[in-house]
XYZ file of C-alpha atoms in Angstrom:
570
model
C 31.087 41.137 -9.651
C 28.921 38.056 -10.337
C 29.265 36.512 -14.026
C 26.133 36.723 -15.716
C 24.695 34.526 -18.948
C 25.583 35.925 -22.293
C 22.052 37.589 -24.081
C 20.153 35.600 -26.789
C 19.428 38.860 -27.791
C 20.243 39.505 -31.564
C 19.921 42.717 -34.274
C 17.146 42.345 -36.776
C 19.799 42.262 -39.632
C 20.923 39.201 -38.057
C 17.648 37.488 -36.822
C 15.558 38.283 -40.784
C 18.581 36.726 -41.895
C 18.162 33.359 -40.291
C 14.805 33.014 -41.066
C 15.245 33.941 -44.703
C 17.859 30.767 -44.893
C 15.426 28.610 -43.216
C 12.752 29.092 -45.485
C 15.109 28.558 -48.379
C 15.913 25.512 -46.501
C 12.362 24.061 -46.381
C 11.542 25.143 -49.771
C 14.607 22.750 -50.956
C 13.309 20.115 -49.019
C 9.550 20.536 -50.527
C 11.067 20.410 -54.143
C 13.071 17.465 -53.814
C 10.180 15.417 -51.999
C 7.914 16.349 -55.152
C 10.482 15.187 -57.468
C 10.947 11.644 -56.201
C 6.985 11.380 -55.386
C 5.687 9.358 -52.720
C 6.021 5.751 -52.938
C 3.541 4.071 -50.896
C 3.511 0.161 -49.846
C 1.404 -1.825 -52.234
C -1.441 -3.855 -50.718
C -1.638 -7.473 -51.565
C -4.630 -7.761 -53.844
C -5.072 -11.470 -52.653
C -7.478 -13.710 -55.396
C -9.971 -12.332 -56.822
C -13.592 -14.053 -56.389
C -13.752 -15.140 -59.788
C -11.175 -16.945 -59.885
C -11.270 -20.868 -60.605
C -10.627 -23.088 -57.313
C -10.034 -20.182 -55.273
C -11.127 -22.765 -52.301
C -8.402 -25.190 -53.065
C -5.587 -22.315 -53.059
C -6.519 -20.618 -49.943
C -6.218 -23.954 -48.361
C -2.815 -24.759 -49.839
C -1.983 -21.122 -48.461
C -2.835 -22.368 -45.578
C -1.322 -25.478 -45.227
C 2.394 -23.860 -46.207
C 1.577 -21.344 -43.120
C 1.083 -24.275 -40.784
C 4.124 -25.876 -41.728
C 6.431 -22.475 -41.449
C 5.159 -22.835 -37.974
C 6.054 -26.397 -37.122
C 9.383 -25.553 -38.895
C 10.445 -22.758 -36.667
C 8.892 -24.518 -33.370
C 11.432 -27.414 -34.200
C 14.320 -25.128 -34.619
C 13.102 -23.367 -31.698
C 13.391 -26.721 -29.687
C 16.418 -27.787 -31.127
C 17.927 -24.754 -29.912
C 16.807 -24.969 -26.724
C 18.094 -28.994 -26.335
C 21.993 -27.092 -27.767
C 21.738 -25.021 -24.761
C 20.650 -26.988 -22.172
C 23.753 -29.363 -23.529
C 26.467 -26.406 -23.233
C 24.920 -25.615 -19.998
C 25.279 -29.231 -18.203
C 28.652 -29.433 -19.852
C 29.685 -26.170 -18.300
C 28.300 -27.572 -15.179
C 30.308 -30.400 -14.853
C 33.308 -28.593 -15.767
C 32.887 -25.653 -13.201
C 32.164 -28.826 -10.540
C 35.739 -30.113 -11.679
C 37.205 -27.138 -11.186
C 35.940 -26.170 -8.407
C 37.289 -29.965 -6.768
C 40.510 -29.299 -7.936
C 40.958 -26.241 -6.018
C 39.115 -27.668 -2.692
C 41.961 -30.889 -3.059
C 44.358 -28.182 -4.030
C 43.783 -26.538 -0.729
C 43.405 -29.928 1.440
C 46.975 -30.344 0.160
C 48.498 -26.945 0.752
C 47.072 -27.017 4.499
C 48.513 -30.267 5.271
C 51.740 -29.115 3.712
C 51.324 -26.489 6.696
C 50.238 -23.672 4.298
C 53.111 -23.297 1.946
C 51.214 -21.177 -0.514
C 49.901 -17.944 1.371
C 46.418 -16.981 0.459
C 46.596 -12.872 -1.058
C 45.731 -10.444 1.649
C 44.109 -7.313 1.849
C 46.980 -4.102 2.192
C 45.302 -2.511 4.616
C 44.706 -5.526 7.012
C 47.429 -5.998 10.111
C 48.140 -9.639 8.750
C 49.631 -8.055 6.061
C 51.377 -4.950 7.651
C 53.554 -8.106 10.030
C 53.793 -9.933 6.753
C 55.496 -6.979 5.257
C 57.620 -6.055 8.494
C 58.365 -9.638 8.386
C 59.930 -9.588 5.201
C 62.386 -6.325 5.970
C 63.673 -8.013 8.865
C 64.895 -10.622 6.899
C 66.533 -9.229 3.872
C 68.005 -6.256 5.981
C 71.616 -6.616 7.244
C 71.385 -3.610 8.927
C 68.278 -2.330 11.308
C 67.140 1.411 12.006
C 64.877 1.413 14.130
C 63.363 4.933 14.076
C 62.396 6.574 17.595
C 60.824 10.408 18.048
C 62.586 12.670 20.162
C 59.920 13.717 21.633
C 59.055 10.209 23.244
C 61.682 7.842 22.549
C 61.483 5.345 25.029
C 57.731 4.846 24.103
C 58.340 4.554 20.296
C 61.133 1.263 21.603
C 59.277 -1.809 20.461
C 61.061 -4.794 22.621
C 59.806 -7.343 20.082
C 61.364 -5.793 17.680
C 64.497 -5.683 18.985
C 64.710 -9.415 20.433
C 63.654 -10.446 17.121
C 66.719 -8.205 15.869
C 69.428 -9.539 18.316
C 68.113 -12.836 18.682
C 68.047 -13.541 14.912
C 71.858 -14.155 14.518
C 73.064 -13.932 11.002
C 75.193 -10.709 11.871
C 71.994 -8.095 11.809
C 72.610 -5.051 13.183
C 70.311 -2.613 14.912
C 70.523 1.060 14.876
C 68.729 3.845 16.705
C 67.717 6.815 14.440
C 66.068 9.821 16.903
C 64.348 11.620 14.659
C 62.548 14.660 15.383
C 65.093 16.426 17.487
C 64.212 20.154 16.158
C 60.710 19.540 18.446
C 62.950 18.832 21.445
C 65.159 21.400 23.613
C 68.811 20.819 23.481
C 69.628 19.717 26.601
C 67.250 17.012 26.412
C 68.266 15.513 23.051
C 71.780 15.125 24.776
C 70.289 13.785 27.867
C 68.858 10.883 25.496
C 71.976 10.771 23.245
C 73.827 10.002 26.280
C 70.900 7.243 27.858
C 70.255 5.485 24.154
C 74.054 4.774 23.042
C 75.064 2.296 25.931
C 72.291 0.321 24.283
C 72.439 0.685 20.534
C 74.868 3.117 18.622
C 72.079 5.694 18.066
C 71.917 8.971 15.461
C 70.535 11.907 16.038
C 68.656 13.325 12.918
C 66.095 16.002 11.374
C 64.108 14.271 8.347
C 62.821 16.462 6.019
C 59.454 17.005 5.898
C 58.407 17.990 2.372
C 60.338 17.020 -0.554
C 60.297 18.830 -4.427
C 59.202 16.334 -6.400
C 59.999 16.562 -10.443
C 56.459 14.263 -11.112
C 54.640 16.086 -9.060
C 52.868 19.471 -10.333
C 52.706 22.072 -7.165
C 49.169 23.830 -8.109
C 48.933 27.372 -5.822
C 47.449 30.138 -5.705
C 47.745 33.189 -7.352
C 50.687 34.914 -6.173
C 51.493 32.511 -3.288
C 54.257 30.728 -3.093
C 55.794 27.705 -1.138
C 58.226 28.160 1.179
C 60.724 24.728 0.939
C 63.848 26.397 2.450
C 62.517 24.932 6.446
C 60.429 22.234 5.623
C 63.154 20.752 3.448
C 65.993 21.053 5.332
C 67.623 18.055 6.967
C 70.407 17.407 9.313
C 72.279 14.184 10.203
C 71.951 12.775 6.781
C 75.596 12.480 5.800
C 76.475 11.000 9.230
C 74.078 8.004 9.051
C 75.225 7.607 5.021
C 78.981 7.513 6.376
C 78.358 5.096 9.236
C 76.236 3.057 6.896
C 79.068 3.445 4.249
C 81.604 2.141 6.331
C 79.986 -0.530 7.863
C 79.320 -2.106 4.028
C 83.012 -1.567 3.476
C 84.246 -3.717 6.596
C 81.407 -6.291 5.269
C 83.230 -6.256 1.421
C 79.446 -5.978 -0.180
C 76.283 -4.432 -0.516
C 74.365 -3.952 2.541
C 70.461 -3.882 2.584
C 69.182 -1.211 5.398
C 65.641 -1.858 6.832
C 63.710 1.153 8.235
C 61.240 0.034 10.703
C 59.709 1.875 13.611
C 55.849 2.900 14.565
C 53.683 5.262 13.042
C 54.522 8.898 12.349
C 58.138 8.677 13.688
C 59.399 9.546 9.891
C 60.612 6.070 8.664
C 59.834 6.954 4.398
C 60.785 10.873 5.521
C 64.472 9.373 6.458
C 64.785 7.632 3.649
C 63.621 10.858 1.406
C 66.466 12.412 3.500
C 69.246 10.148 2.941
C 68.124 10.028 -1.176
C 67.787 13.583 -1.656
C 64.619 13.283 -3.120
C 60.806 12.698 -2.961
C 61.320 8.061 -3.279
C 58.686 7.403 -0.981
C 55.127 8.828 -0.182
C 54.520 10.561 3.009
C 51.521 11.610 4.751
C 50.333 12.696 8.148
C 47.634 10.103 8.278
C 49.244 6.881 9.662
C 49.770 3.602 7.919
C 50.493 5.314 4.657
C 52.905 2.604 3.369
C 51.310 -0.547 3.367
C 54.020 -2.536 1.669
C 57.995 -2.970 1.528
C 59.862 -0.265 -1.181
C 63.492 -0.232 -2.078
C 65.300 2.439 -2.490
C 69.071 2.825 -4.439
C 71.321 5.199 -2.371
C 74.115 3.895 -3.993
C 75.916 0.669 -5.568
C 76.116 -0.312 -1.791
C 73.807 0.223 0.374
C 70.029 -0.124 -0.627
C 67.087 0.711 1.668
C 63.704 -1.051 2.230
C 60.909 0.990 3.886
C 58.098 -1.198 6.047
C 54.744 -0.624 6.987
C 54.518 0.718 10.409
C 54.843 -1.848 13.873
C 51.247 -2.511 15.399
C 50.989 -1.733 18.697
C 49.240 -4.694 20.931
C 46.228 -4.075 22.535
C 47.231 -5.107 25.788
C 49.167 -1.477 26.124
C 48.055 1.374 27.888
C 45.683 3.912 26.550
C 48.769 6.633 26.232
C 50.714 4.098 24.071
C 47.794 3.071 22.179
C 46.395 6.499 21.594
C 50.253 8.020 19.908
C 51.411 4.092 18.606
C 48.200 2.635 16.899
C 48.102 2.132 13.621
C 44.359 3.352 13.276
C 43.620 6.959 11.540
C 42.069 8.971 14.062
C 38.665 9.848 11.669
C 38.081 5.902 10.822
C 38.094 5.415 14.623
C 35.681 5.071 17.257
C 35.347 8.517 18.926
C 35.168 6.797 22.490
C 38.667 5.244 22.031
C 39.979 8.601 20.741
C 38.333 10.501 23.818
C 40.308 7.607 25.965
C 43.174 8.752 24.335
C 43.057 12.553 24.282
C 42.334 11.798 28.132
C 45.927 10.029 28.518
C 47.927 12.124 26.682
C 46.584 14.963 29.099
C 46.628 13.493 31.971
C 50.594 12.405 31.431
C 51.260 16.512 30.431
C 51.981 19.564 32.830
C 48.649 21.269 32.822
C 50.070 24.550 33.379
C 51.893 24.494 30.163
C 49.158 22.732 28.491
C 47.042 25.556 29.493
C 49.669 28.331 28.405
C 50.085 26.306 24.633
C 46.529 26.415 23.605
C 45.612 29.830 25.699
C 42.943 28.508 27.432
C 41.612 28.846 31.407
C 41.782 26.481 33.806
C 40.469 22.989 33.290
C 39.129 20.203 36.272
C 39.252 17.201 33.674
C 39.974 16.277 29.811
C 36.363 16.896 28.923
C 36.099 20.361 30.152
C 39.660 20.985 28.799
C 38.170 19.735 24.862
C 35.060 21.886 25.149
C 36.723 25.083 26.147
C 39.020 24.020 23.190
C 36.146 23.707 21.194
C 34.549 26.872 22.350
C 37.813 29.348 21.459
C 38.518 27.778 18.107
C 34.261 27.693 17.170
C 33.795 24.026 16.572
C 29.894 23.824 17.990
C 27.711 21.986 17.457
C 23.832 23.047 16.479
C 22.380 25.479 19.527
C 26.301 26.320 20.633
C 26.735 22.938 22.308
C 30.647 22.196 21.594
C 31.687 19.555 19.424
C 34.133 17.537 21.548
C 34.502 14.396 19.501
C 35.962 16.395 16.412
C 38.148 18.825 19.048
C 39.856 15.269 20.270
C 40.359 14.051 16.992
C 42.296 17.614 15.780
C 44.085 17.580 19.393
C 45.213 13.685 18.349
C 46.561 14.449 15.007
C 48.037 17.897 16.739
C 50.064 15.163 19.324
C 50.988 12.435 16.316
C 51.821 15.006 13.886
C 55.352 17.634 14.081
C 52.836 20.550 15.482
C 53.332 20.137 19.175
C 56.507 20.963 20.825
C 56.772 18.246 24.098
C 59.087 16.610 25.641
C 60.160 13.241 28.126
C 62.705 13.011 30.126
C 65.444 9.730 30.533
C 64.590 6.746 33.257
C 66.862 8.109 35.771
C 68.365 4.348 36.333
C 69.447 2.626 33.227
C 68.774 -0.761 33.371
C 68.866 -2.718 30.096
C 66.174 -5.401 29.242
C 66.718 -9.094 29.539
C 67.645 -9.811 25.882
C 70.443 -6.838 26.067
C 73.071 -8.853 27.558
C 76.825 -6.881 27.585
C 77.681 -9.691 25.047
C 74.890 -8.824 22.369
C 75.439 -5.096 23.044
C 79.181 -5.230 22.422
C 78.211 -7.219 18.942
C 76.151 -4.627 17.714
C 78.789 -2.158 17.788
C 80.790 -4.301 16.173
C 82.069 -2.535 12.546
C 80.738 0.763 13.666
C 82.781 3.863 13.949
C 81.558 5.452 17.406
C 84.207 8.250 17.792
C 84.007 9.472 14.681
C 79.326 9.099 15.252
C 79.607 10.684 18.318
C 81.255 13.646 17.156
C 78.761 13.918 13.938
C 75.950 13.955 16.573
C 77.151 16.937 18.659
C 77.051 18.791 14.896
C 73.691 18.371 14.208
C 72.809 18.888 17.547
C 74.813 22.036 17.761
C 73.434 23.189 13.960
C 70.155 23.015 14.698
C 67.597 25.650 16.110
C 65.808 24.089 19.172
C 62.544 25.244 21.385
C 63.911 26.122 24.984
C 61.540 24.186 27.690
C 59.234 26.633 28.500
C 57.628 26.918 25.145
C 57.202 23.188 25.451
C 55.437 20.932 27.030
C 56.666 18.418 29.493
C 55.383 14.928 29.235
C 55.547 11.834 31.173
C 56.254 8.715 28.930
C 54.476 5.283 29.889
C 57.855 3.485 28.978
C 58.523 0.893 26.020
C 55.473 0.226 23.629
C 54.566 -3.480 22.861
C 54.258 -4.704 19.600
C 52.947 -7.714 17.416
C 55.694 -8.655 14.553
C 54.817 -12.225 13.768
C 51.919 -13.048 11.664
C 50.625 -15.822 13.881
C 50.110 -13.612 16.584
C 47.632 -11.651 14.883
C 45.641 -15.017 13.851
C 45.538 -16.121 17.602
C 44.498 -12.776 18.898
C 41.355 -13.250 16.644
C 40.750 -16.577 17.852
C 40.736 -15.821 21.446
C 38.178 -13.553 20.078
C 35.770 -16.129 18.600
C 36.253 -18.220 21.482
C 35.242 -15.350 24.214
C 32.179 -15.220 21.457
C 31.402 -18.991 21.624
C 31.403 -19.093 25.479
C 29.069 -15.755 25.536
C 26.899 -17.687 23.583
C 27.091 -21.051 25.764
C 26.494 -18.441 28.775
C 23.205 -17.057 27.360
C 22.121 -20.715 26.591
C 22.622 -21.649 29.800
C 20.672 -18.889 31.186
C 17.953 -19.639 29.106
C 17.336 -23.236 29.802
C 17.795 -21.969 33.605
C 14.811 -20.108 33.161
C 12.458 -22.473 31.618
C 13.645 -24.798 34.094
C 12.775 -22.395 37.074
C 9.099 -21.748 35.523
C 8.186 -24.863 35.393
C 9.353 -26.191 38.499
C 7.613 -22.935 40.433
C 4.299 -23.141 39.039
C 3.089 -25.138 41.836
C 4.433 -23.269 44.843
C 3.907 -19.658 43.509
C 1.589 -18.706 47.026
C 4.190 -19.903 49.762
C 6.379 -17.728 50.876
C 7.197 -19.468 54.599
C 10.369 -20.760 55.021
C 9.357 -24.435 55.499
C 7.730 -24.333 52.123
C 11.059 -23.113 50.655
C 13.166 -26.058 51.933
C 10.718 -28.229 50.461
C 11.596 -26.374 47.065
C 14.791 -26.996 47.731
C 14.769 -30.341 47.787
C 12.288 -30.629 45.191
C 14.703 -28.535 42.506
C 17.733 -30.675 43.783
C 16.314 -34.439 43.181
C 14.557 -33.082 39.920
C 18.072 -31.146 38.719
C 20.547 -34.483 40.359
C 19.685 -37.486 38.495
C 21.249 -40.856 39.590
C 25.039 -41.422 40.090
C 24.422 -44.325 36.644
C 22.683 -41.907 34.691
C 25.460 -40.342 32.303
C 23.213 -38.382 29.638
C 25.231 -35.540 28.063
C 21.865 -34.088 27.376
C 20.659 -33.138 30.594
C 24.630 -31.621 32.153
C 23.653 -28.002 31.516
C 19.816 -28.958 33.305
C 22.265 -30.655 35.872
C 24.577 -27.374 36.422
C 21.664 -24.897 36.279
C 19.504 -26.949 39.060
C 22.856 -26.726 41.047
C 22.832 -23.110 40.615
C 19.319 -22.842 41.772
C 20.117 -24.730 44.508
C 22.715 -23.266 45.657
C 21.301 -19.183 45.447
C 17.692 -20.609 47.578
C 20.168 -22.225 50.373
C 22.308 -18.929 50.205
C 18.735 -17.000 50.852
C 17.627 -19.223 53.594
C 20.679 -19.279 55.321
C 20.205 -15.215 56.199
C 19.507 -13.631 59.403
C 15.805 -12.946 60.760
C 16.525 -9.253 60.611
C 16.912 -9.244 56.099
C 13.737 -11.495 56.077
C 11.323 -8.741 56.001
C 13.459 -6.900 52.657
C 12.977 -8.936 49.123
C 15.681 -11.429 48.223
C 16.442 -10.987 44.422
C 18.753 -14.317 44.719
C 14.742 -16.609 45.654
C 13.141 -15.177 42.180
C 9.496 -16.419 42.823
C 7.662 -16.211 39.108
């Protein structure tokens, strides 16, 4: 039933009663006025006419008017002159200032930039910044890696920057994730991933009870914590963590680094028990280093995610990147939804979303679109928004897929047997390989035909160092300045063309068009002494020029009939 206004309606009782107390009201007010009686302002009689030199006063009246005036003209204009003062010396002082600073900075770049100018938290400057700092307080590394791709969530940067840093870092792989994987396939990697890096196999929790944190539902629903809370694999990273600090005699800092959506701030959660850091399904959702107290020994710092470089493929790009899928353009996300198909078993695709079959990525979206009613006005479907739910579906813990191992193991160039045998150094294997079969073995796992198979496009560069970021966006502004030169160019080509063709515009025989030749090639080639920087872009356009009429003359007799878009009479 719809909630309606309450009634102004009242009883008489009620409504006589009112008016009897207002007219009480005004009578008090009438009674009261009458008793003070109405003073009004009394007019200034000014002199009366009979008065004796009534002439002379009304000029002295006068006269003190007039210099009231003047008096509060010239405080007016002194006022003015104490403002204009402030104001210069305000001036000068800003000026000052504002020299200070501009030496200031003169000083600090020549001192190669010791002082770091404040940057924005969501720009990728500041996410390597960030990273940059976790790499170099942590002793020990986890780098985190889903199950469900972990060869593509492997940043090699990372882990040359790891090895090669010396110090005594060590670098750990965390596959996280492994509930989305079947079981013989989380063995499979187990097996491939430790005769790299000693690696754990773990189940983050995904949604922590936090004591600041009001849960607001709805009437008589409740929230289910008992499988979105549970994790496995905790207490064997804390006792291999643990034991490492004790062979080290002191307090170990552990960096958790890895790309977006693996589960780097859920792991930590994990390990503490409780809700320490914020989580999210959009990525990028910590944008600066946190620490977090397990214990008296060990600390851990959580880092923004890796950034993918461009220069990957469109799969890598598409599950890596650091961009949200809604602030994105909806062409790149198309380009994506298109690899991550493309690299899937369209069978099983076709059997998870209970759909027909599908020729390409497009029709595959639309009939999407079509059985879950996302259309647009007149029925059309509305692809754009399908790809960006399918993207978040494939980045978030909804879709059950899978990749299997390279079938030869062959580690990269900066995993030599020496570095591989150091970072095992201080580790307990047996005792890790043992906890892993647990977890493995305690956990519930899809079998492979409810997922999906999927073909991973191998390791996933990354950009770490700041600088790299800085030079990427210079090759930018230089592919900008030589676009520009281009169109330059082309336009002082073209004014050079008109006027040189305004005489011949009527010949179109071939003799006439050597002479053009030559014409264009002794105006555009000036003498061997003249050196005028002036005239090098006429010079390399009239070369051009040349060179496209010879090319055109040059042809056979049988194109001479068909027009030449290379001779461009105007």
């Amino acid at each position: 039933a719809e909630l309606r206004k309450a009634s102004k309606r009242l009883s008489c009782h009620k409504r006589y009663k009112i008016q009897k107390k207002i007219r009480e009201h005004h009578r008090k007010v009438r009674k009261e006025a009458k008793k003070r009686g109405h003073k009004k302002p009394k007019k200034d009689p000014g002199i009366p006419s009979a008065a004796p030199f009534k002439e002379e006063l009304l000029r002295e009246a006068e006269q003190r008017k007039q210099r009231l005036e003047e008096l509060k003209q010239k405080q007016k204009l002194n006022r003015q002159k104490e403002h204009e003062k402030k104001r210069k010396l305000e001036a000068k002082k800003n000026a000052a200032t504002i020299k200070e600073k501009a030496e200031g900075e003169e000083s600090s770049g020549k001192s190669k930039g010791k002082t770091k100018k404040p940057l924005n938290k969501n720009s990728k400057k500041s996410f390597c910044r960030e990273l940059m700092k976790v790499l170099e307080a942590s002793d020990v590394v986890l780098e985190v890696l889903d199950a469900r791709d972990p060869m593509g969530c492997r940043c090699p940067q990372l882990e040359q920057a790891v090895t090669s840093s010396g110090g005594n870092k060590k670098l750990l792989l965390v596959l996280n994730k492994i509930d989305l994987v079947p079981k013989d396939n989380v063995e499979k990697w187990l097996n491939y991933l430790k005769k790299e890096f000693p690696t754990v196999a773990f189940k983050s929790a995904t949604m922590m009870k936090d004591k600041t944190m009001e849960q607001v539902t709805k009437r008589h629903a409740r929230v289910d914590f008992s499988e979105t809370s549970q994790y496995f694999g905790s207490k064997c990273l804390l006792k291999l963590l643990q034991g490492y600090g004790k062979t080290q005699d002191k307090a170990i800092q552990v960096g958790v680094v890895g790309f977006p959506n693996v589960g780097k701030s859920s792991i930590i959660n994990s390990l503490k028990g409780k809700r320490a850091c914020n989580v999210g399904l959009t990525r990028g959702v910590t944008k600066s280093m946190q620490t977090v107290h397990l214990d008296k020994q060990t600390k851990m710092l959580d880092s923004p995610s890796i950034i993918a470089d461009p220069s990957n493929s469109a799969l890598a790009l598409a599950l890596r990147s650091i961009i949200d899928p809604e602030g994105s353009d909806s062409a790149a996300v198309l380009e994506g939804v298109n690899a991550i198909i493309n690299h899937c078993s369209k069978q099983q695709v076709m059997m998870h979303y209970n759909i027909p079959d599908f020729r390409d990525p497009e029709e595959f979206l639309s009939l999407l679109a079509q059985k879950r009613g996302m259309l647009k006005k007149g029925g059309v479907p509305d692809i754009e928004n399908m790809a960006k739910l399918v993207l978040f579906d494939w980045t978030g813990a909804r879709i059950k897929y899978y990749s299997q191992p390279p079938g030869f193991q062959k580690p990269p160039p900066y995993l030599t047997e020496q570095k591989i045998a150091e970072m095992r150094e201080g580790f307990n294997l047996n005792n890790l390989e043992q906890e892993n079969s647990n977890t493995v073995q305690a956990l519930k796992h899809p079998s492979p035909a409810s997922s999906i198979a999927f073909q991973s496009a191998g390791m996933t560069n990354g950009t770490i160092e700041e600088n790299k970021v800085i030079e990427e966006g210079s090759k930018w502004g230089k592919v900008e300045t030589s676009k520009e030169e281009e169109e330059e160019e082309e336009e002082e080509e073209e004014e050079f063309t008109y006027t040189e063709s305004d005489d011949d515009e009527d010949d179109a025989e071939e003799d006439d068009d050597d002479d053009d030749v030559k014409e264009v090639t002794r105006k555009a080639k000036p003498g061997k002494c003249q050196t005028n920087p002036t005239d090098s872009k006429e010079l390399r356009a009239g070369r051009e020029r040349s060179r496209s009429l010879s090319f055109s003359l040059d042809k056979p007799a049988d194109e001479d009939d068909a027009y030449d878009f290379n001779t461009d009479y105007v």
